[in-house]
Coordinates of C-alpha atoms in Angstrom, one line a residue:
M1 CA 18.6 124.8 176.0
S2 CA 18.2 128.0 174.4
K3 CA 15.4 128.5 171.8
K4 CA 16.4 129.2 168.3
T5 CA 15.4 132.6 167.3
R6 CA 12.9 132.6 164.5
H7 CA 13.5 135.2 161.9
E8 CA 10.6 136.7 160.0
P9 CA 11.2 137.1 156.3
H10 CA 11.8 140.6 155.2
E11 CA 8.9 142.3 153.6
E12 CA 10.8 143.3 150.6
H13 CA 11.7 139.7 149.8
A14 CA 8.1 138.6 149.9
D15 CA 7.0 141.3 147.6
E16 CA 9.7 140.6 144.8
S17 CA 7.9 137.5 143.4
W18 CA 6.0 139.6 140.9
L19 CA 9.1 140.9 139.2
L20 CA 9.8 137.7 137.1
P21 CA 6.5 137.4 135.3
Y22 CA 6.5 141.2 134.9
A23 CA 9.9 141.1 133.2
D24 CA 8.7 138.2 131.0
L25 CA 5.7 140.3 130.0
L26 CA 7.9 143.2 129.1
T27 CA 10.2 141.0 127.1
L28 CA 7.2 139.6 125.1
L29 CA 5.8 143.0 124.5
L30 CA 9.2 144.2 123.3
A31 CA 9.4 141.2 120.9
L32 CA 5.9 141.9 119.6
F33 CA 6.9 145.5 119.0
L34 CA 9.9 144.4 117.0
V35 CA 7.9 142.0 114.9
L36 CA 5.3 144.7 114.1
Y37 CA 8.0 147.2 113.3
A38 CA 9.7 144.7 111.0
M39 CA 6.4 144.2 109.1
S40 CA 6.0 147.9 108.5
A41 CA 9.5 149.3 108.4
T42 CA 10.8 150.6 105.0
D43 CA 14.4 150.7 106.1
A44 CA 15.6 147.2 106.9
R45 CA 19.1 148.4 107.8
K46 CA 17.7 150.6 110.6
F47 CA 15.5 147.7 111.8
Q48 CA 18.5 145.4 112.0
E49 CA 20.5 148.0 114.0
M50 CA 17.6 148.5 116.5
S51 CA 17.0 144.7 116.8
E52 CA 20.7 144.1 117.7
A53 CA 20.6 147.0 120.2
F54 CA 17.6 145.6 122.0
S55 CA 19.0 142.1 121.9
V56 CA 22.3 143.2 123.5
A57 CA 20.4 145.1 126.1
L58 CA 18.2 142.2 127.0
T59 CA 20.4 139.1 126.6
G60 CA 23.9 140.4 126.1
G61 CA 24.1 139.1 122.6
T62 CA 22.4 138.7 119.3
G63 CA 18.8 137.4 119.7
V64 CA 16.5 135.2 117.7
L65 CA 15.7 138.1 115.4
D66 CA 19.2 138.1 114.0
Y67 CA 19.3 139.3 110.4
S68 CA 21.7 138.2 107.7
K69 CA 24.6 140.5 107.1
T70 CA 23.7 140.5 103.4
E71 CA 22.6 143.9 102.1
P72 CA 18.8 143.8 102.0
S73 CA 16.9 144.6 98.8
D74 CA 13.9 147.0 98.7
D75 CA 12.4 145.1 95.8
P76 CA 10.3 141.9 96.1
P77 CA 11.9 138.9 94.4
N78 CA 9.4 138.7 91.6
I79 CA 9.7 142.4 90.7
K80 CA 13.5 142.1 90.8
D81 CA 13.4 139.2 88.4
H82 CA 11.0 141.0 86.1
K83 CA 13.4 143.9 85.9
A84 CA 16.2 141.6 85.0
T85 CA 14.5 139.9 82.1
S86 CA 12.4 142.7 80.6
P87 CA 14.0 144.4 77.5
A88 CA 14.9 148.0 77.8
V89 CA 12.4 150.3 76.2
P90 CA 13.8 153.6 75.2
A91 CA 11.7 156.6 76.2
T92 CA 10.1 158.5 73.3
T93 CA 8.6 161.9 73.1
P94 CA 5.3 162.5 71.2
D95 CA 7.2 164.0 68.3
Q96 CA 9.5 160.9 68.1
R97 CA 6.5 158.6 68.2
R98 CA 4.8 160.5 65.4
A99 CA 8.0 160.5 63.3
E100 CA 8.2 156.7 63.7
L101 CA 4.6 156.3 62.7
M102 CA 5.2 158.5 59.7
R103 CA 8.2 156.4 58.7
Q104 CA 6.2 153.2 59.0
E105 CA 3.4 154.7 56.9
Q106 CA 5.8 155.8 54.2
Q107 CA 7.2 152.2 54.0
D108 CA 3.6 150.8 53.8
L109 CA 2.7 153.2 50.9
E110 CA 5.9 152.6 49.0
K111 CA 5.4 148.9 49.3
L112 CA 1.8 149.2 48.0
K113 CA 3.0 151.4 45.1
K114 CA 5.7 148.9 44.1
Q115 CA 3.1 146.1 44.0
L116 CA 0.8 148.2 41.9
D117 CA 3.6 149.3 39.5
N118 CA 4.7 145.6 39.1
Y119 CA 1.1 144.6 38.3
I120 CA 0.7 147.4 35.7
K121 CA 4.0 146.5 34.1
N122 CA 3.5 142.8 34.0
N123 CA 0.0 143.2 32.5
G124 CA 0.9 145.8 29.9
L125 CA -1.3 148.5 31.4
T126 CA 1.1 151.4 31.5
S127 CA -1.0 153.4 29.0
E128 CA -4.2 153.0 31.1
L129 CA -3.0 153.0 34.7
S130 CA -0.4 155.0 36.7
T131 CA 0.4 155.6 40.4
K132 CA 1.7 158.6 42.3
L133 CA 2.8 159.0 45.9
N134 CA 2.9 162.4 47.4
H135 CA 2.8 164.0 50.9
S136 CA -0.9 163.4 51.3
Q137 CA -1.9 160.2 49.5
L138 CA -1.1 157.4 47.1
V139 CA -3.2 157.8 43.9
I140 CA -4.0 155.1 41.4
T141 CA -5.2 156.7 38.2
I142 CA -7.3 154.7 35.7
R143 CA -8.3 156.0 32.3
D144 CA -12.0 155.9 31.7
N145 CA -11.7 153.9 28.5
A146 CA -10.2 151.1 30.6
L147 CA -13.3 150.9 32.7
F148 CA -16.4 152.3 31.0
P149 CA -18.0 152.7 27.5
S150 CA -18.2 156.3 26.4
G151 CA -20.7 158.3 28.3
E152 CA -21.7 155.4 30.6
A153 CA -21.0 154.2 34.1
V154 CA -21.4 150.5 33.6
V155 CA -18.0 148.8 34.4
K156 CA -16.7 146.8 31.4
P157 CA -16.5 143.0 32.1
E158 CA -12.8 143.0 31.4
A159 CA -12.3 145.8 33.9
R160 CA -13.6 143.6 36.7
K161 CA -10.3 141.6 36.7
L162 CA -8.4 144.9 37.2
A163 CA -10.7 145.9 40.0
K164 CA -10.2 142.5 41.7
A165 CA -6.4 142.8 41.5
I166 CA -6.5 146.3 43.0
S167 CA -8.8 145.2 45.8
Q168 CA -6.6 142.3 46.7
M169 CA -3.6 144.6 47.1
L170 CA -5.7 147.1 49.1
H171 CA -6.9 144.6 51.7
K172 CA -3.3 144.1 52.8
F173 CA -3.3 147.7 54.1
P174 CA -6.4 147.9 56.2
D175 CA -5.6 151.0 58.2
Y176 CA -6.1 153.7 55.5
E177 CA -9.1 155.6 54.3
I178 CA -9.8 155.3 50.6
I179 CA -11.5 157.8 48.3
V180 CA -12.8 156.7 44.9
S181 CA -13.3 159.8 42.7
G182 CA -14.7 160.2 39.2
H183 CA -13.5 162.9 36.7
T184 CA -14.6 164.0 33.3
D185 CA -13.4 166.4 30.6
N186 CA -15.2 169.7 30.0
V187 CA -17.4 168.5 27.1
P188 CA -21.0 168.9 28.3
I189 CA -23.1 165.8 28.5
S190 CA -26.9 165.8 28.6
N191 CA -28.9 162.7 28.2
S192 CA -31.8 161.0 30.0
R193 CA -29.5 159.3 32.5
Y194 CA -26.8 161.9 33.1
P195 CA -27.9 165.5 32.9
S196 CA -24.4 166.8 33.8
N197 CA -20.8 165.7 34.1
W198 CA -21.3 165.9 37.9
D199 CA -23.8 163.0 37.6
L200 CA -21.7 160.9 35.3
S201 CA -18.5 161.3 37.4
S202 CA -20.3 160.5 40.6
D203 CA -22.0 157.4 39.3
R204 CA -18.7 156.1 37.8
A205 CA -17.0 156.5 41.2
L206 CA -19.8 154.7 42.9
Q207 CA -20.0 151.8 40.4
F208 CA -16.2 151.2 40.5
M209 CA -16.2 151.4 44.3
K210 CA -18.9 148.7 44.4
I211 CA -16.7 146.4 42.2
L212 CA -13.8 146.9 44.6
L213 CA -16.1 146.1 47.6
A214 CA -17.1 142.8 46.0
N215 CA -14.0 141.7 47.9
S216 CA -15.5 140.8 51.3
E217 CA -12.1 141.4 53.0
L218 CA -12.4 145.1 52.4
D219 CA -14.2 147.3 55.0
P220 CA -16.8 149.5 53.4
K221 CA -16.4 152.0 56.2
R222 CA -13.0 152.9 54.8
F223 CA -14.4 153.9 51.4
M224 CA -16.0 157.0 50.0
P225 CA -17.1 157.8 46.4
I226 CA -16.8 161.4 45.1
G227 CA -17.7 162.9 41.7
Y228 CA -15.7 165.9 40.7
G229 CA -17.1 166.4 37.2
E230 CA -14.8 168.5 35.0
Y231 CA -13.4 170.6 37.8
H232 CA -10.2 168.8 38.7
P233 CA -8.4 168.4 35.4
I234 CA -4.8 167.0 35.2
A235 CA -4.3 168.0 31.5
D236 CA -5.3 170.6 29.0
N237 CA -9.0 170.2 27.9
N238 CA -8.2 172.1 24.7
T239 CA -6.6 169.0 23.1
A240 CA -8.0 165.5 22.5
A241 CA -5.1 163.9 24.3
G242 CA -5.6 166.2 27.3
R243 CA -9.3 165.5 27.5
A244 CA -8.6 161.7 27.4
K245 CA -6.3 162.1 30.4
N246 CA -8.9 164.1 32.3
R247 CA -11.6 161.3 31.9
R248 CA -10.5 159.0 34.7
V249 CA -11.2 157.3 38.0
E250 CA -8.8 157.8 40.9
V251 CA -8.4 155.5 43.9
S252 CA -6.7 157.5 46.6
I253 CA -5.2 155.9 49.7
I254 CA -5.0 158.8 52.2
R255 CA -2.1 159.3 54.6
K256 CA -3.0 159.4 58.3
Y257 CA 0.2 161.5 59.0
Q258 CA 0.7 164.2 56.5
D259 CA 3.8 166.3 56.6
S260 CA 5.2 167.5 53.3
A261 CA 8.5 168.6 54.9
T262 CA 9.3 165.1 56.2
F263 CA 9.1 162.9 53.1
T264 CA 10.1 163.3 49.5
S265 CA 7.4 162.2 47.0
V266 CA 8.1 158.9 45.3
N267 CA 6.7 159.3 41.8
E268 CA 7.3 157.4 38.6

């Protein structure tokens, strides 16, 4: 009997056993790379194309990282939903914004003027009170005889009702600075209390302002009293009627946005 020849395994066959785990390792590393790329990529379409290319190269078909054919969105869902439900806000320039604020201010002051005019008419005060709206302010003019005895700055008891009514209307418009100014005629005054018309007009402005601020809803920081004496007349001091008009207290609601070219004065 002849002996069977014993064949030694080829060396190359013995050394190929490492290829399988090595290929698995490469596959895992490639998959890890794809996952990391997917987390950081900004272009989902390019990632999908690359993923399909690698899957075809490795397995001959689409792999587990298959993406839906639906067109991807760059927006997170919550942001997309927010965009859909938020109302459109038109872009405005600073000039447009200022024009809108001026329009709103004009409406506010016209509304306040109408309330004051209705109060004056309903209470029969047209000979003692008047209002005027111009490009810089809304002015409430009150004759001195409606507020004070001659040559004094003590507010008459009946004038407190008027001051209260004005204060109740003013507190509905809290965004405006208010100047309370006192005015006299040009007849000199000299007594132990008031050595000049400056002193009398200043004290009258202060005393009437204090009556207004008895309304706790008004902010004192918005108010300022000023005495002009005889130096801001609105009528002729050479006549008794003119001097009577010049003796007055004015409550001025100052515009925040002043532009004489934008609005026409509303005066009655």
